[in-house]
Coordinates of C-alpha atoms in Angstrom, one line a residue:
X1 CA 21.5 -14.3 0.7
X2 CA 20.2 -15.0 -3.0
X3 CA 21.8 -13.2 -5.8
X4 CA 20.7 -12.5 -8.9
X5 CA 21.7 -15.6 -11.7
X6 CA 23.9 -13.2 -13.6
X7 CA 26.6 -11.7 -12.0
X8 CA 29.2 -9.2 -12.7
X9 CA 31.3 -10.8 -15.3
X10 CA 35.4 -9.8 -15.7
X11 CA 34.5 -9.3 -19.7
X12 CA 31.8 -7.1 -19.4
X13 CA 33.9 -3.5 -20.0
X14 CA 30.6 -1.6 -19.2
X15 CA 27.8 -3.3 -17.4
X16 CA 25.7 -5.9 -17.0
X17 CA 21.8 -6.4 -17.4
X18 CA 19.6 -8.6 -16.1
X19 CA 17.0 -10.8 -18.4
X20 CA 13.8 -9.2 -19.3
X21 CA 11.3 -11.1 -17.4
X22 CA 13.4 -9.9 -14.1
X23 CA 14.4 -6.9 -12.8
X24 CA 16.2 -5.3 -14.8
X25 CA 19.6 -3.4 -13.2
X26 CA 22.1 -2.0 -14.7
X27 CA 25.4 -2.2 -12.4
X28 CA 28.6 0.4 -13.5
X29 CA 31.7 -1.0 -14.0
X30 CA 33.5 -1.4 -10.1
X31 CA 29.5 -1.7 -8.8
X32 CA 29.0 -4.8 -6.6
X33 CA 25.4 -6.2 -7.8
X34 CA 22.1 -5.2 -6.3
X35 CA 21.8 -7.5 -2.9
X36 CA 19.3 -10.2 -3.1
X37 CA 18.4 -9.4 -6.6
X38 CA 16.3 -12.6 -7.7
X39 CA 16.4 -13.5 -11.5
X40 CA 13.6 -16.0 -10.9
X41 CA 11.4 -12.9 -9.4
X42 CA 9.3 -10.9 -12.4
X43 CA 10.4 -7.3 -11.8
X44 CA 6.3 -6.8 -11.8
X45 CA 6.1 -8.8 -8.9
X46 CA 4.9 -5.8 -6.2
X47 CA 1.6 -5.6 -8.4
X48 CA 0.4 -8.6 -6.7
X49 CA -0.3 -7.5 -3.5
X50 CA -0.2 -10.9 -2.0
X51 CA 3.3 -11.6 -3.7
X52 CA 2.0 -15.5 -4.1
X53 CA 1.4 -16.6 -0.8
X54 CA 3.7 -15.0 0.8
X55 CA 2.2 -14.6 4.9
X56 CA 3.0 -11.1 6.5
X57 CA 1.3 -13.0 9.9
X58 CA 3.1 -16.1 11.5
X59 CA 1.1 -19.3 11.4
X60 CA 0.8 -19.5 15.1
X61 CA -0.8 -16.2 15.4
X62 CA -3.7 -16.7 12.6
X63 CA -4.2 -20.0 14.2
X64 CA -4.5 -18.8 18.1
X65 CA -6.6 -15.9 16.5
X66 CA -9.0 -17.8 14.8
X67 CA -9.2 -20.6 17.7
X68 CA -10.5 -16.9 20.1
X69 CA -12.7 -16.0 17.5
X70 CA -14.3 -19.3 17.1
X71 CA -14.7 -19.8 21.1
X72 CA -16.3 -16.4 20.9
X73 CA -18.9 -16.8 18.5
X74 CA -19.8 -20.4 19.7
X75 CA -20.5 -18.8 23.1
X76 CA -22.8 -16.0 21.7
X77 CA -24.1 -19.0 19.4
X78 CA -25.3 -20.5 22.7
X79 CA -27.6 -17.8 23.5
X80 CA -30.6 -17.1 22.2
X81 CA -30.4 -14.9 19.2
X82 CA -27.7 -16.5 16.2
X83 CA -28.7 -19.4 14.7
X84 CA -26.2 -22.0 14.0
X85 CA -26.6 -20.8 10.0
X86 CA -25.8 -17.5 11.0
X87 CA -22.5 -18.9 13.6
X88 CA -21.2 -20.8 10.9
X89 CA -21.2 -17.8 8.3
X90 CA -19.7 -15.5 10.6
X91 CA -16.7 -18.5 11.2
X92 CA -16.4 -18.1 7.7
X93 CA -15.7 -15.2 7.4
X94 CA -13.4 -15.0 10.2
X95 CA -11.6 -17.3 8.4
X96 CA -11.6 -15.1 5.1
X97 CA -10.9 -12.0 7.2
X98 CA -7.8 -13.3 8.3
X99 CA -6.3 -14.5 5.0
X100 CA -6.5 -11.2 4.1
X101 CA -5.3 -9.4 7.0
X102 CA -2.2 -12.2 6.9
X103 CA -1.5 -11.2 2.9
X104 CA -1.9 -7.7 3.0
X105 CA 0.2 -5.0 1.8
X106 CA 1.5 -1.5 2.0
X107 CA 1.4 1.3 -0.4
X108 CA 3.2 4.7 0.2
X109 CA 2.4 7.7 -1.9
X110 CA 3.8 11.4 -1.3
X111 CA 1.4 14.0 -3.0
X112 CA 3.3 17.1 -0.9
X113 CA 5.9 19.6 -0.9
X114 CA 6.4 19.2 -4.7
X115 CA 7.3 15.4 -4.2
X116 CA 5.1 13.0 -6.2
X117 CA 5.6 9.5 -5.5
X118 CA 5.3 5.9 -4.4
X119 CA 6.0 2.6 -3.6
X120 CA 5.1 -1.0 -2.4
X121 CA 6.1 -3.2 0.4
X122 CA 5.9 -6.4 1.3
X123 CA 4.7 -5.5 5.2
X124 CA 0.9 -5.4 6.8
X125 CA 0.9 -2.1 8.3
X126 CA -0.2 -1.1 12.1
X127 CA 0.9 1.7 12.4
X128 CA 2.2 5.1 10.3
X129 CA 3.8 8.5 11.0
X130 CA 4.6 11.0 8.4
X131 CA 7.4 13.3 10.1
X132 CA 10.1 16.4 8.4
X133 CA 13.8 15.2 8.0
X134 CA 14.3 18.5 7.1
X135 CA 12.1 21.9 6.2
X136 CA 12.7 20.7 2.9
X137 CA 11.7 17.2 3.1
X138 CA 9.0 14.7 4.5
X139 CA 9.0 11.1 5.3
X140 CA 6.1 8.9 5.7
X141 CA 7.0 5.3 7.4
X142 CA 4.8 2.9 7.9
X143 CA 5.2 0.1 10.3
X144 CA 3.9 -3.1 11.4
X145 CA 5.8 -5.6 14.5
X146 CA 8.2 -6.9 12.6
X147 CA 9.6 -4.3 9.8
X148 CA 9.5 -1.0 9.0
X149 CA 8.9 0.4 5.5
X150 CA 9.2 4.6 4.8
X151 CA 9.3 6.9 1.5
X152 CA 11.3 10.3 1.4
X153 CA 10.9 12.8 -0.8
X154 CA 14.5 14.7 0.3
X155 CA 17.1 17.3 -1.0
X156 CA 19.9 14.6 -1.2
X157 CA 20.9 13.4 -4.2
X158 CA 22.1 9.7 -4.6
X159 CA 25.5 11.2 -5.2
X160 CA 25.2 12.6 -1.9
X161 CA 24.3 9.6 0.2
X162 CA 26.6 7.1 -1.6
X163 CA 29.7 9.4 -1.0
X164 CA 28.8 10.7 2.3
X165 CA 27.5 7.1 4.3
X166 CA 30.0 5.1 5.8
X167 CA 27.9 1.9 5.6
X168 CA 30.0 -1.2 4.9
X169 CA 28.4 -1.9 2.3
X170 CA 26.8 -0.1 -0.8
X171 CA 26.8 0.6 -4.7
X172 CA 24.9 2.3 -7.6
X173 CA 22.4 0.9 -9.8
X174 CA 20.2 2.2 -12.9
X175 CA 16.6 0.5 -13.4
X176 CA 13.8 1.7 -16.1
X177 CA 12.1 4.8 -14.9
X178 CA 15.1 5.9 -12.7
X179 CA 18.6 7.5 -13.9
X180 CA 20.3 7.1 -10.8
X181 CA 20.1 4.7 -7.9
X182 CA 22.0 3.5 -4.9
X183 CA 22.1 1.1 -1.9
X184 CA 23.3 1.1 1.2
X185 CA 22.8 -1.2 4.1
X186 CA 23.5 0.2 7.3
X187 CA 25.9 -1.2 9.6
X188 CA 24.2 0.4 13.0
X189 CA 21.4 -1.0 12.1
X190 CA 23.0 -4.4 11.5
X191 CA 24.5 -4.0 14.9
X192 CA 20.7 -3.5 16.3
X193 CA 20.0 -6.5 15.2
X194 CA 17.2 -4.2 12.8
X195 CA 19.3 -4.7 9.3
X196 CA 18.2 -1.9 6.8
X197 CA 18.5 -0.8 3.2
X198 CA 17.7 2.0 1.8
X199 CA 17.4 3.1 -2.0
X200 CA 18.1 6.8 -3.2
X201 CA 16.6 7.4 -6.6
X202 CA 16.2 10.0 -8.7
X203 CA 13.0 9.2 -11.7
X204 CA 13.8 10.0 -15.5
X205 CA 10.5 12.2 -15.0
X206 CA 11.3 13.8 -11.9
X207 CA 15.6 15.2 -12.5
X208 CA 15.2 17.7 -9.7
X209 CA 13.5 15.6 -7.0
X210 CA 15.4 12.8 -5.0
X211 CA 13.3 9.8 -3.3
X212 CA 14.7 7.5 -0.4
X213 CA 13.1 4.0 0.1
X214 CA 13.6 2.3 3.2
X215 CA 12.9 -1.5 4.5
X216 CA 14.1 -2.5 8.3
X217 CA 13.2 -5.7 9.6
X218 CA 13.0 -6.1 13.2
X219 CA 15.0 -8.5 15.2
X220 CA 15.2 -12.7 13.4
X221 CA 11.4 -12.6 12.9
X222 CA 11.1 -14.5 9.6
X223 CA 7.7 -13.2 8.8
X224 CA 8.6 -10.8 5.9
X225 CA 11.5 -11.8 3.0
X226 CA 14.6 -11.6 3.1
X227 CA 15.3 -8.5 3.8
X228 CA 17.6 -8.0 0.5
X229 CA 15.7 -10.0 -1.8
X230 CA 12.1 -8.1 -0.5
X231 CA 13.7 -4.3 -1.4
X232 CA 15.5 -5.8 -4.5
X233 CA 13.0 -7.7 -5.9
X234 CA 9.7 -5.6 -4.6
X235 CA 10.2 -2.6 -3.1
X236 CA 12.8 -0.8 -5.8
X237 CA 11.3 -2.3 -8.8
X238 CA 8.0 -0.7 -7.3
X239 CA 9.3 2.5 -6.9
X240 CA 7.8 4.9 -9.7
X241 CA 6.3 8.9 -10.3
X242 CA 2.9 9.9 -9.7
X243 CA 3.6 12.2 -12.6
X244 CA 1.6 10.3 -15.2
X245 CA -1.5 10.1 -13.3
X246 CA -3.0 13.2 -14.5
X247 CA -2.8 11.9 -17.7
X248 CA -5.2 9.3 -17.1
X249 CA -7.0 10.6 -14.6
X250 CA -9.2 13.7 -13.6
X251 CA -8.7 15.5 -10.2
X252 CA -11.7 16.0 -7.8
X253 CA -12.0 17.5 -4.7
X254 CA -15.6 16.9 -2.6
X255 CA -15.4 19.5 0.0
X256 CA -12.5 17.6 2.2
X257 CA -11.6 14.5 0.2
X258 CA -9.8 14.9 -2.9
X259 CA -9.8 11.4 -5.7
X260 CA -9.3 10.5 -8.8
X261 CA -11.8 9.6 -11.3
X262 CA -10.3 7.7 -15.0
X263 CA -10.7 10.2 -17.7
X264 CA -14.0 9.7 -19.8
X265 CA -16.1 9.6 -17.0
X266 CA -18.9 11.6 -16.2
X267 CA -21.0 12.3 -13.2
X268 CA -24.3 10.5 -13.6
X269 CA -26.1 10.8 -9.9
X270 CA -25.5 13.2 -7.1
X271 CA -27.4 11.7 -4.5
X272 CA -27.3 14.6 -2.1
X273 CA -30.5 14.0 -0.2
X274 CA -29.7 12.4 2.6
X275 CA -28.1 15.1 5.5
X276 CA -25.6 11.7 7.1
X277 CA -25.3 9.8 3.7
X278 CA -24.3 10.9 0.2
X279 CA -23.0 8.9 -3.0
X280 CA -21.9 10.1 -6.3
X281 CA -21.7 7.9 -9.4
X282 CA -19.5 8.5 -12.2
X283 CA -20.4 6.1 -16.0
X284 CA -18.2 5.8 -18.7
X285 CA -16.3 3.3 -20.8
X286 CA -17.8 0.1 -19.4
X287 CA -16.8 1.0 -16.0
X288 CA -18.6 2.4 -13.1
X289 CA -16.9 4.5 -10.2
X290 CA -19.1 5.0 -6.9
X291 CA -18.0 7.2 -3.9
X292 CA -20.2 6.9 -1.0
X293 CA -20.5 8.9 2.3
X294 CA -22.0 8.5 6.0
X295 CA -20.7 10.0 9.5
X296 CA -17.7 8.1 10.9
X297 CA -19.3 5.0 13.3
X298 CA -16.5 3.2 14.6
X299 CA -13.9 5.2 16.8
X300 CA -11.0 3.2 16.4
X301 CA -7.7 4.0 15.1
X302 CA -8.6 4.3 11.2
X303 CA -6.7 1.1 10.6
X304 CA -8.9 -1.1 13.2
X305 CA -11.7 0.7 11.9
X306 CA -10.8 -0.4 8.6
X307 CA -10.8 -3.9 9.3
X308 CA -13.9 -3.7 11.2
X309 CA -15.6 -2.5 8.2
X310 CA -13.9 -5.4 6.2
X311 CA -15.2 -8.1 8.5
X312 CA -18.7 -6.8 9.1
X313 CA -20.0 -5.3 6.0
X314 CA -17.7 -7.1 2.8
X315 CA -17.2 -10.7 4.3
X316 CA -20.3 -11.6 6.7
X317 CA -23.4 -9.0 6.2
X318 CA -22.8 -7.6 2.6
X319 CA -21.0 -10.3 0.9
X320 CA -22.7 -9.5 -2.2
X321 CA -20.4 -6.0 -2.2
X322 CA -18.2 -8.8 -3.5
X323 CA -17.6 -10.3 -6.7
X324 CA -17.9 -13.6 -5.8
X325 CA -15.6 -16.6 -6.2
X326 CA -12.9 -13.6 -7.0
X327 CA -9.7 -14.0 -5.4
X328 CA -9.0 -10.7 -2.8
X329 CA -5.9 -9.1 -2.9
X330 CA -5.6 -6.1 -0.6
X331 CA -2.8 -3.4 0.9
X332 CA -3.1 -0.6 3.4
X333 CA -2.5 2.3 1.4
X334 CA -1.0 5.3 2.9
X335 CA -1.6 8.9 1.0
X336 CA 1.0 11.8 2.7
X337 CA 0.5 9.5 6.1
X338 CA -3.6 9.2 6.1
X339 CA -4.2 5.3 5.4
X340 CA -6.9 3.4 3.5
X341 CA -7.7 0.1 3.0
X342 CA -8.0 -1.5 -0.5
X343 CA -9.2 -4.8 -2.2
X344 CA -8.8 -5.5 -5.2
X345 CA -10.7 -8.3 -7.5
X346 CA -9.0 -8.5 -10.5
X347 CA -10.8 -11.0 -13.3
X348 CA -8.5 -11.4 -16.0
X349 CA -10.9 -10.8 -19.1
X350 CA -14.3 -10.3 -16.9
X351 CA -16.0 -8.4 -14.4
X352 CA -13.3 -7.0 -11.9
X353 CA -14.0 -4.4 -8.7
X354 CA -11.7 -2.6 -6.5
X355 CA -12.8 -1.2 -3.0
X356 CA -11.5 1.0 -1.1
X357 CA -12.2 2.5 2.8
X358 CA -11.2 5.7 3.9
X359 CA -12.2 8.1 6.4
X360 CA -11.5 11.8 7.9
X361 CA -12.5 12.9 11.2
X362 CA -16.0 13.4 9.7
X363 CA -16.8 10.7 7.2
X364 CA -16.4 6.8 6.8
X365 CA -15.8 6.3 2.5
X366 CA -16.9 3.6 0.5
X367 CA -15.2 3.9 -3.0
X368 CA -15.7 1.0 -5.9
X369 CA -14.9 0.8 -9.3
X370 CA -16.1 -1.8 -11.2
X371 CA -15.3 -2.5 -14.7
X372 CA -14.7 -5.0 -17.8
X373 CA -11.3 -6.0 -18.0
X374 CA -10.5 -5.9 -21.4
X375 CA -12.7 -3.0 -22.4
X376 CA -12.1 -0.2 -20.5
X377 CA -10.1 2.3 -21.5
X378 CA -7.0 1.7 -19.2
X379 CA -5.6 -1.9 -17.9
X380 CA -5.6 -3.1 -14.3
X381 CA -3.1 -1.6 -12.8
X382 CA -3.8 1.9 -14.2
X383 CA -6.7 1.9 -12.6
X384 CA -5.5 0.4 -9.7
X385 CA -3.1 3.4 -9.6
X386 CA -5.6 5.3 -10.2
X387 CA -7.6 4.4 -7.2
X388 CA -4.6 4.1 -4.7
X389 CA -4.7 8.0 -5.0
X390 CA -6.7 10.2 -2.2
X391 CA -5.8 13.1 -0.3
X392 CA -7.9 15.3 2.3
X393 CA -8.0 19.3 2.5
X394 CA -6.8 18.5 6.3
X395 CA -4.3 15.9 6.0
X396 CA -1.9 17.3 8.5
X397 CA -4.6 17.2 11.2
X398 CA -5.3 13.9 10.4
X399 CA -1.6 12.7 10.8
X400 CA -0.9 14.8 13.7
X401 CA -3.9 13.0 15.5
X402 CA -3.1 9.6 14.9
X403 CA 0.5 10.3 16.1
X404 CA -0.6 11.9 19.1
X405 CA -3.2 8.8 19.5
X406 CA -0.2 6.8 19.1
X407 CA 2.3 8.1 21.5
X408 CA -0.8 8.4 23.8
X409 CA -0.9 4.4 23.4
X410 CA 2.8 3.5 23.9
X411 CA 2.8 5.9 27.2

């Protein structure tokens, strides 16, 4: 495993901290440090939701993947109907579609039950369930073949866990934002060959609410990090309350979908004439945010659906929904277990967009914001908070379907 360059030192009385331009823990005196924790890794490192170009996907897969799709299209390319112009864009944006889906991350965010929360993990999600530990508290995992990621909002305080788990190993950590931390990786799951950590934290904003992060990885796959360094380096450092938002951002619910707006903005067009298609439009502050509407086409789980939409509206029909020559970096985001699908163009300085795709079991959603880096009123990732935030009047319906859809599946 890879530790963090500074280590517990026999001089230091109190503690030790780690440089500025890492993540920053502070380890009590007796306190093992953080496992994995990477002095060479930016503790701002989960806002990139590529982390480099780090693949959630193994080689082989994207390869045999594209090799189908290609054979595919060259067949249909051989009938009358697609031109060789139109075969050739449609390979590229295969090929575009699957760097995204190979980079991808995942977002969790708990709006419910007085918890308000999130985090970020390096995984590509498939799958999600949101599920009660206890009347009190709620979980929302999300899981793709090869680890697992979950969020807990729960009635156990880190005190709590540390003294009560009989893991082999653990310790207590402070970080900025939270008073009170600890780690533990579980030995059953080491003996499952499914090592896991988890994180309990309690947030300088939040002293009466306790969180629990979670990442397993499944069997020797090597597709995610190290398990340690990935929930030392991303996953806790990503960790953070949902408090703040409302200071940023306005509220608004649209009969059943409920999203943010960034303060300042105001509702220029309410196109409502359409009975299947609506869009609002909201101005303000050099930045445009757009929420459109239509009846729900594509019957798939929401995630397929999502990446349907990707691949045949934003990378080979409508490219020009794109900024182009933009880098894309995108996550499944998951609000109280519904998911979403967001890109994200960031241009340092210029013209930047984010997209997002949700739907209920009514509506497909197309949200953008577009704005001047630089000169709107809030940075990047402000925004990008901002946006990452959606909830629906029905949620629980939602989530009970696609678990019942899911256990329908495995069957």
């Amino acid at each position: 495993m890879k530790l963090k360059t500074i280590l517990l030192g026999v001089s230091m009385a109190l503690a030790f901290t780690m440089p500025i331009n890492a993540a920053q823990y502070t380890v009590p005196e007796g306190q093992p440090p953080v496992p994995g924790a990477d002095a060479s890794i930016p503790g701002n490192a989960y806002q990139n939701y590529r982390y480099g170009n780090t693949s959630k996907v193994p080689d082989f897969e994207i390869k045999e993947s594209l090799k189908l799709r290609f054979k595919e299209i060259d067949d249909v390319a051989s009938e009358p109907g697609m031109s060789l112009a139109n075969a050739d864009a449609l390979k590229k944006a295969n090929i575009r579609y699957m760097d995204l889906l190979s980079h991808d991350s995942t977002v969790i965010l708990l709006h419910e039950k007085g918890y308000n929360a999130k985090l970020t993990a390096p995984i590509r999600t498939v799958e999600g369930i949101v599920t009660p530990l206890k009347r009190e508290d709620i979980t929302s995992f999300a899981i793709d073949r090869y680890a697992m990621a979950s969020l807990s909002g729960t009635t156990e305080t880190p005190e709590q866990a540390f003294n009560e788990s009989s893991a082999g190993r653990k310790g207590t950590f402070i970080y900025p934002g939270i008073r009170a931390g600890t780690w533990i990786i579980t030995e059953s799951s080491k003996n499952d060959n499914n090592p896991m950590m988890l994180a309990h934290v309690i947030f300088d904003d939040q002293p009466n609410h306790t969180y629990i992060a979670t990442l397993s990885k499944f069997g020797q796959s090597d597709v995610v990090m190290n398990l340690e360094s990935a929930m030392a380096n991303i996953v806790i450092p990503s960790m953070q309350s949902l408090d703040t938002l409302d200071s940023i951002s306005d509220l608004i619910t649209w009969e059943n979908i409920t999203y943010r707006v960034p303060k300042g903005m105001v509702l220029k067009t309410n196109d409502t004439n359409h009975s299947n298609s609506n869009k609002r439009v909201y101005q303000g502050h050099g930045m445009e945010f757009v929420i459109e509407r239509g009846p729900v086409t594509d019957t798939e789980s929401p995630i397929l659906a999502y990446c349907n939409r990707v691949l045949r509206d934003y990378l080979y029909a409508s490219p020009s929904l794109l900024l182009q020559e933009v880098p894309i970096q995108s996550a499944v985001v998951w609000n109280n277990g519904v998911p979403s699908y967001l890109m994200d163009q960031y241009n340092s300085g210029k013209k930047s967009r984010m997209i997002q795709l949700i739907q209920d079991d009514q509506y497909e959603y197309n949200i953008y914001l577009t704005y001047e880096d630089g000169k709107a009123n809030y940075n990047h990732i402000e925004l990008r908070d901002i946006m990452e935030y959606l909830d629906f009047w029905n949620a629980k319906t939602l989530r009970d379907t696609m678990h019942q859809n899911l256990i329908h599946k495995k069957k």
